[in-house]
Coordinates of C-alpha atoms in Angstrom, one line a residue:
X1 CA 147.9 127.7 131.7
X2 CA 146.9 124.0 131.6
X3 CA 148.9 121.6 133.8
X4 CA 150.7 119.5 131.3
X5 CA 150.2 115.7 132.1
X6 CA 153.2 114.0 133.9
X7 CA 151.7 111.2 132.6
X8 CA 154.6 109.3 130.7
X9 CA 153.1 106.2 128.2
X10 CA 155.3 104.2 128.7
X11 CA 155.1 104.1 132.6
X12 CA 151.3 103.9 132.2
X13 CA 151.7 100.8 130.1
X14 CA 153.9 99.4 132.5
X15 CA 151.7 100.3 135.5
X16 CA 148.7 98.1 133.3
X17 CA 150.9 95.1 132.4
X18 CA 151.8 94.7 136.1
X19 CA 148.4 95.3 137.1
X20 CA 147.0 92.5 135.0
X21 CA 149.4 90.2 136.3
X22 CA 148.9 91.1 139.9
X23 CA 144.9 91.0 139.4
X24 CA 145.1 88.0 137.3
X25 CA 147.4 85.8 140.1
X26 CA 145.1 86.9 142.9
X27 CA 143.0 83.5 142.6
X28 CA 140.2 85.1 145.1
X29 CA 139.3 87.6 142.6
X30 CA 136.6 86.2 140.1
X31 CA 137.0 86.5 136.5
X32 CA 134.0 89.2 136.4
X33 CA 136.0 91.1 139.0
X34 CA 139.0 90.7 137.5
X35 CA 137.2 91.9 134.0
X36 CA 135.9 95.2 135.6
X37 CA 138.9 96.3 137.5
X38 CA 140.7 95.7 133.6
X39 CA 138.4 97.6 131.9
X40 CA 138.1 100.4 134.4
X41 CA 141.7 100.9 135.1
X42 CA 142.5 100.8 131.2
X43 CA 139.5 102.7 129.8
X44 CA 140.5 105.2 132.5
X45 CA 144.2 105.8 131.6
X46 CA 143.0 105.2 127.7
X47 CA 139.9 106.8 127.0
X48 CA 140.2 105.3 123.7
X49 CA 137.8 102.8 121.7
X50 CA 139.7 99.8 120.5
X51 CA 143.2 100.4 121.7
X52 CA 143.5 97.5 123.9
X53 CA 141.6 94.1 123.2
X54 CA 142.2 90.9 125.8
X55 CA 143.1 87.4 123.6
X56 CA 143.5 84.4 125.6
X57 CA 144.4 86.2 129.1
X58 CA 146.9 88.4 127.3
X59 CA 146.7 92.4 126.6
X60 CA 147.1 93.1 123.2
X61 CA 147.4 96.3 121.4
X62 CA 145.0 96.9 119.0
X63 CA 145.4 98.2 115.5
X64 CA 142.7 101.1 114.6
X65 CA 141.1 99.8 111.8
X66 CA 141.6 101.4 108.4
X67 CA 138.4 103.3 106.8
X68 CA 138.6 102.4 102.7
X69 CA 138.7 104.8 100.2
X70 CA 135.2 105.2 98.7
X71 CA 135.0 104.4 95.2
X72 CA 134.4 107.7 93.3
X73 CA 132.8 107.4 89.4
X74 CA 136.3 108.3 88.0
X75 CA 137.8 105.1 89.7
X76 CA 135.4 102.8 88.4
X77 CA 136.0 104.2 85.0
X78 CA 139.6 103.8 85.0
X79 CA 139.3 100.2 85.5
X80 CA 138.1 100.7 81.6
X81 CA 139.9 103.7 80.3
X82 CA 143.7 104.4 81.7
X83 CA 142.9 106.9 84.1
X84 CA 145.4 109.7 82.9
X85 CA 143.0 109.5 79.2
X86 CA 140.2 110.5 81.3
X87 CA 141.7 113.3 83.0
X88 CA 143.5 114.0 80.0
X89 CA 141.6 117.2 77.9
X90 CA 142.6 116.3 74.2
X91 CA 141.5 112.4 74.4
X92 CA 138.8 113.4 76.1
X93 CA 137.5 116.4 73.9
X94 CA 138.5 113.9 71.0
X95 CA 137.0 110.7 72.3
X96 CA 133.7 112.4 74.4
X97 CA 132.8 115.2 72.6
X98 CA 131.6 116.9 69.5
X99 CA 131.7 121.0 70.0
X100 CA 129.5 123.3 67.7
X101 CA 131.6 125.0 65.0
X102 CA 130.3 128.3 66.6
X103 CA 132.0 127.7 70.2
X104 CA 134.6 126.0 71.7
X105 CA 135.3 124.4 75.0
X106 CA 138.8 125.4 76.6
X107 CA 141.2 123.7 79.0
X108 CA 139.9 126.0 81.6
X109 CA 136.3 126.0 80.6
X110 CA 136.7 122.0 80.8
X111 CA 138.9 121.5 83.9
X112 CA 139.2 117.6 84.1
X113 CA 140.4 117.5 87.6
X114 CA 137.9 119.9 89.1
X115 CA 134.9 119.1 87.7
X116 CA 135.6 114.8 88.1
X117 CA 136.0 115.8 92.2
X118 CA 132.3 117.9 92.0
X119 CA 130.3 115.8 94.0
X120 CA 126.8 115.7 92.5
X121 CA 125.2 113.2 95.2
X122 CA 122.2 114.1 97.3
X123 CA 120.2 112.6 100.2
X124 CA 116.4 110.9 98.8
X125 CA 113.4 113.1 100.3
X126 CA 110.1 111.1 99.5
X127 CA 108.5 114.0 101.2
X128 CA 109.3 116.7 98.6
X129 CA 110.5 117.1 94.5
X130 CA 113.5 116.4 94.3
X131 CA 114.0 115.5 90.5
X132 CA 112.3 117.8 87.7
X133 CA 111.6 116.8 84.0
X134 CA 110.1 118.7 81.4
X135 CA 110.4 119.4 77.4
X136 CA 111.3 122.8 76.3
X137 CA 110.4 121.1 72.9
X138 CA 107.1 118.8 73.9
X139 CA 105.9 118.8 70.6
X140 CA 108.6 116.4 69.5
X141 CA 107.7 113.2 67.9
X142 CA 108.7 110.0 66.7
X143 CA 108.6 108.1 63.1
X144 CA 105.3 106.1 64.5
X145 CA 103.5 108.9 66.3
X146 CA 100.6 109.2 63.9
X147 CA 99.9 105.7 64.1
X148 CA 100.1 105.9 68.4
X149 CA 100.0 109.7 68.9
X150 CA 103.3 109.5 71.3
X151 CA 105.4 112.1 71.6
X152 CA 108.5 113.2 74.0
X153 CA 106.6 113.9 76.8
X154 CA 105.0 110.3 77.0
X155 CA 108.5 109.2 77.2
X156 CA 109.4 111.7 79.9
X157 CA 106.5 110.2 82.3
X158 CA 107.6 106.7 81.6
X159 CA 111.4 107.8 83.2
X160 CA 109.7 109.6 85.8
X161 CA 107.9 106.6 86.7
X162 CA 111.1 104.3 87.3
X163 CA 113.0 107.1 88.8
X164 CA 109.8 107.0 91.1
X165 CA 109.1 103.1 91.5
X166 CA 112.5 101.6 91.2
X167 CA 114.9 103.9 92.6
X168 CA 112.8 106.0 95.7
X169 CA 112.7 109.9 94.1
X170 CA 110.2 112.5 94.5
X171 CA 110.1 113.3 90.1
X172 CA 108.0 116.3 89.3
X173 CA 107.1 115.8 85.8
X174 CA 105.9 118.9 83.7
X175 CA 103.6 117.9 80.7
X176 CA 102.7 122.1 79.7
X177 CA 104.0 122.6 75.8
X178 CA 106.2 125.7 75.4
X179 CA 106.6 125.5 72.1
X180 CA 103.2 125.8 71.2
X181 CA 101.5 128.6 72.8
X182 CA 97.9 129.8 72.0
X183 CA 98.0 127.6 68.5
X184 CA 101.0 129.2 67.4
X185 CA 104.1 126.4 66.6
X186 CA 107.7 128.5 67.7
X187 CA 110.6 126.0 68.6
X188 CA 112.6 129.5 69.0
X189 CA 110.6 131.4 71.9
X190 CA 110.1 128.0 73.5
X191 CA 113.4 128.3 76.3
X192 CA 112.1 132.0 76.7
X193 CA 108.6 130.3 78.2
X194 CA 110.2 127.8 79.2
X195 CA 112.6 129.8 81.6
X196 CA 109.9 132.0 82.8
X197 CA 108.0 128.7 84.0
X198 CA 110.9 127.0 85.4
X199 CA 111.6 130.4 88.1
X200 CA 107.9 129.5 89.1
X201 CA 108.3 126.0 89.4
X202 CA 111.3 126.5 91.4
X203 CA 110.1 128.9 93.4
X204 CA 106.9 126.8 94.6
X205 CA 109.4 123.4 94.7
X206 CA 112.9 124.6 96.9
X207 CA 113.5 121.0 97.2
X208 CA 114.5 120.6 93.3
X209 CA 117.8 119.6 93.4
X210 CA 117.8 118.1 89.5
X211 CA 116.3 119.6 86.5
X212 CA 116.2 117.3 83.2
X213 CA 115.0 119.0 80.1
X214 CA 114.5 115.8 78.2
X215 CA 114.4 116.3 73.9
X216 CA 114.7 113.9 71.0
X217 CA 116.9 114.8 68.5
X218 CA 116.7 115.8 64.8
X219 CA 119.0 114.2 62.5
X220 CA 119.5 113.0 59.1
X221 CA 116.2 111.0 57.7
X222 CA 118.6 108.1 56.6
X223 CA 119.9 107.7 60.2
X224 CA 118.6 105.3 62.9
X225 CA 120.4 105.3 66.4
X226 CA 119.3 102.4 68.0
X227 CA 121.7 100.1 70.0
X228 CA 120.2 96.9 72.4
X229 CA 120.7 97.2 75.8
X230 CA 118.8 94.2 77.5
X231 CA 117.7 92.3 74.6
X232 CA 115.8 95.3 73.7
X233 CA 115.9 97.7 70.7
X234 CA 117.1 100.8 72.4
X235 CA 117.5 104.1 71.1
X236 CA 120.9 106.3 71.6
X237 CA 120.9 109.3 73.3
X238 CA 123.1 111.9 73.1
X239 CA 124.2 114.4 76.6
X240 CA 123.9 118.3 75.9
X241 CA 125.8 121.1 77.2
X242 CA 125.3 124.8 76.4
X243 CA 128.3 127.4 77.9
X244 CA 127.1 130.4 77.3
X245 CA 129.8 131.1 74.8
X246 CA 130.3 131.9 71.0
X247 CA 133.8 132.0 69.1
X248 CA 132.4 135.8 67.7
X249 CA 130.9 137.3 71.1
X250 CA 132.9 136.0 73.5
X251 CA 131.9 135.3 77.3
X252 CA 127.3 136.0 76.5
X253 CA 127.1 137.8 80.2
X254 CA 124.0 138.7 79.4
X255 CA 122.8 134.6 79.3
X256 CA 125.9 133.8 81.4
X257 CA 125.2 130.3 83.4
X258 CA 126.9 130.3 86.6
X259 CA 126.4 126.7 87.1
X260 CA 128.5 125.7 83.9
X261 CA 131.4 123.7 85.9
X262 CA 128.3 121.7 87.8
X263 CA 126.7 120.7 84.4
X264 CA 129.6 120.1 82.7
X265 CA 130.4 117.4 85.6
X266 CA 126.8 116.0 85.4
X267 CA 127.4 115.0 81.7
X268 CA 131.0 114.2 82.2
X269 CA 129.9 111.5 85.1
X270 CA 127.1 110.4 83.2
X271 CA 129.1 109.6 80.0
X272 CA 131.6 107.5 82.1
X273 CA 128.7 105.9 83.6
X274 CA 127.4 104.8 80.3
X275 CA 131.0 103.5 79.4
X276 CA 131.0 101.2 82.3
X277 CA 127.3 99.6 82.2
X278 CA 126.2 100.4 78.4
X279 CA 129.2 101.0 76.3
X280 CA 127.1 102.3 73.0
X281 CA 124.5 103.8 74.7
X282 CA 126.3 107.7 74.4
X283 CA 126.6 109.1 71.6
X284 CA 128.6 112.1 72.6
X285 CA 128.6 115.1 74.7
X286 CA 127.2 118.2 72.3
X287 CA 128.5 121.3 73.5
X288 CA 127.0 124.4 72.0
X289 CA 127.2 128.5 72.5
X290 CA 123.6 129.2 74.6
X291 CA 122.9 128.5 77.8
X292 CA 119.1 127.0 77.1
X293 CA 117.4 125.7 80.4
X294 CA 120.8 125.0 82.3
X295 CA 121.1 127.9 84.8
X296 CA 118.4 127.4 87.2
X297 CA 120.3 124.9 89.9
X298 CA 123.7 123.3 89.4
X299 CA 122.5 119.4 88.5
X300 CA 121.0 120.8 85.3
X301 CA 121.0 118.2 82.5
X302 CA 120.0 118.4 78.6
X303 CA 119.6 115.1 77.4
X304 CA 118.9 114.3 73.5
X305 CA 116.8 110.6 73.7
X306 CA 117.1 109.1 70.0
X307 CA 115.9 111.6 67.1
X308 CA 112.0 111.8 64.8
X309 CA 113.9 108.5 63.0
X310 CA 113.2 106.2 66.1
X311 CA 110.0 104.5 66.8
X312 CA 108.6 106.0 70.5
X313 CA 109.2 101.9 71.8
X314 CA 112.8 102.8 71.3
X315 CA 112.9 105.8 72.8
X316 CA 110.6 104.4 75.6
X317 CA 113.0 101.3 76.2
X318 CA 116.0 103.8 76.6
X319 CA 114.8 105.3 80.1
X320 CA 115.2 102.1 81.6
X321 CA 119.2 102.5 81.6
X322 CA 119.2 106.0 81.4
X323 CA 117.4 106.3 84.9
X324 CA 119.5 103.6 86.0
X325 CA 122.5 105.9 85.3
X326 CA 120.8 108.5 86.6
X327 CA 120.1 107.0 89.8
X328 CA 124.1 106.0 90.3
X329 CA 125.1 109.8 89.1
X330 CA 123.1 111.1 92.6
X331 CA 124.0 108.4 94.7
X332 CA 127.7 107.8 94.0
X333 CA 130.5 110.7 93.9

């Protein structure tokens, strides 16, 4: 057994006040020397930093200093939205989200209070990719691509670019078209390539910690979503979720995604995000039955830039705030 220490506080702080005044009314005993013997006697006894601090010849107990709260994503928000709306499931599912009639997102499938404490942060390598984009759908193009020949994938090097030259990641940016293979246009097989590829890519790159499969929408031909963000004509964008999940079939094992509660807190961040710097940038958070290119790693994004009724400049001008907000989503919890 350990001898206990006899060792009683309050004589030790006793035995140092004394000491101080002894020390201190000993006029032979310079202020240097009287400063060491202090510091060693103290420091001795009170192996502590901070605890005792000397103000104008007096010994003063210090207070340990208090270590604030970092502010999560969640907190920031609720400076916009009353905090118990965001964590509560029926104003968020009606204000956040639109579900496909063949699904449907539960309490426990969208746990509020788990997936807001998910911390999606992680540490900038330079040396390695980090960040991946590609287009499960490169063939997608805008209402002025046969005047410029621009499609999604042009847009996808432009945010790569930024998240490269403004905010310090490694991007890997795939340009290969998986839905057109060998001359032969098939939007359907293009996630079945397109998974097959991504196990490569991944496998060759451990360092991926993000993968962004970046489409344009298809909508209505009387529609335009454009918004201006920055003085410019900015397209919207909508966030995409697939859970592996139908309303007839139940829990689709067989395509099961067992990063579901990580991507549903990447779009759930990024959406509160966009309410705080670009209020009518979001369309909505699309949640649908298959599980597309969202199982690979856990930061696994879908994201819908604008639709074929936008002009490629306002699809282009909507990475600039869209790799802004991605650049807070994997820096700040």
């Amino acid at each position: 057994m350990k001898r206990r220490n006899r060792w009683n506080p309050v004589i030790i702080l006793c035995l140092t006040v004394i000491c101080f005044f002894v020390v201190k009314n000993i006029r032979t005993v310079s202020k240097i020397t009287f400063d060491c013997i202090y510091f060693t006697f103290v420091k001795t006894l009170f192996p502590y930093e901070n605890v005792f601090v000397v103000e104008k010849e007096k010994i003063v107990i210090k207070e340990p200093e208090k270590k604030e709260k970092e502010e999560t994503i969640v907190d920031a928000a609720a400076k916009i939205i009353d905090r118990k709306n965001l964590l509560n499931y029926d104003y968020v599912i009606k204000n956040f989200y639109v579900v496909q009639g063949s699904t449907s997102l539960s309490k426990d499938r969208l746990n509020l209070e788990k997936i807001s404490n998910i911390d999606l942060t992680i540490e900038k390598n330079a040396n390695v990719p980090q960040i991946l984009i590609f287009h499960a759908h490169g063939q997608e193009w805008f209402a002025d691509t046969k005047e410029n020949g621009k499609t999604i994938v042009d847009v996808g090097e432009h945010l790569a670019e930024i998240l490269r030259k403004q905010y310090g990641f490694n991007v890997l940016h795939i340009t290969e078209s998986y839905d057109l293979v060998d001359g032969v246009f098939d939007r359907a097989k293009a996630y079945d390539y397109a998974n097959e590829r991504l196990d490569e890519i991944l496998k060759e790159n451990p360092g991926i910690k993000v993968v962004i499969d970046l489409h344009r929408d298809g909508i209505d031909e009387n529609r335009h979503l454009v918004t201006e963000i920055n003085g410019k004509p900015t397209a919207n964008v909508m966030l995409f979720n697939g859970i592996s999940y139908s309303n007839e079939e139940g829990e689709q094992k067989e395509f099961a995604n067992p990063y579901l509660e990580e991507n549903l807190a990447m779009t759930y961040k990024m959406f509160l995000l966009g309410k705080i710097y670009y209020p009518e940038f979001f369309r909505c958070i699309y949640i649908s039955d298959y599980r597309f290119c969202l199982y690979h790693v856990p930061r696994s994004m879908l994201i819908e830039a604008g639709a074929q009724t936008n002009t490629y400049e306002e699809v282009y001008n909507a990475m600039e705030p869209l790799a802004h907000l991605i650049n807070i989503e994997l820096t700040c919890k």
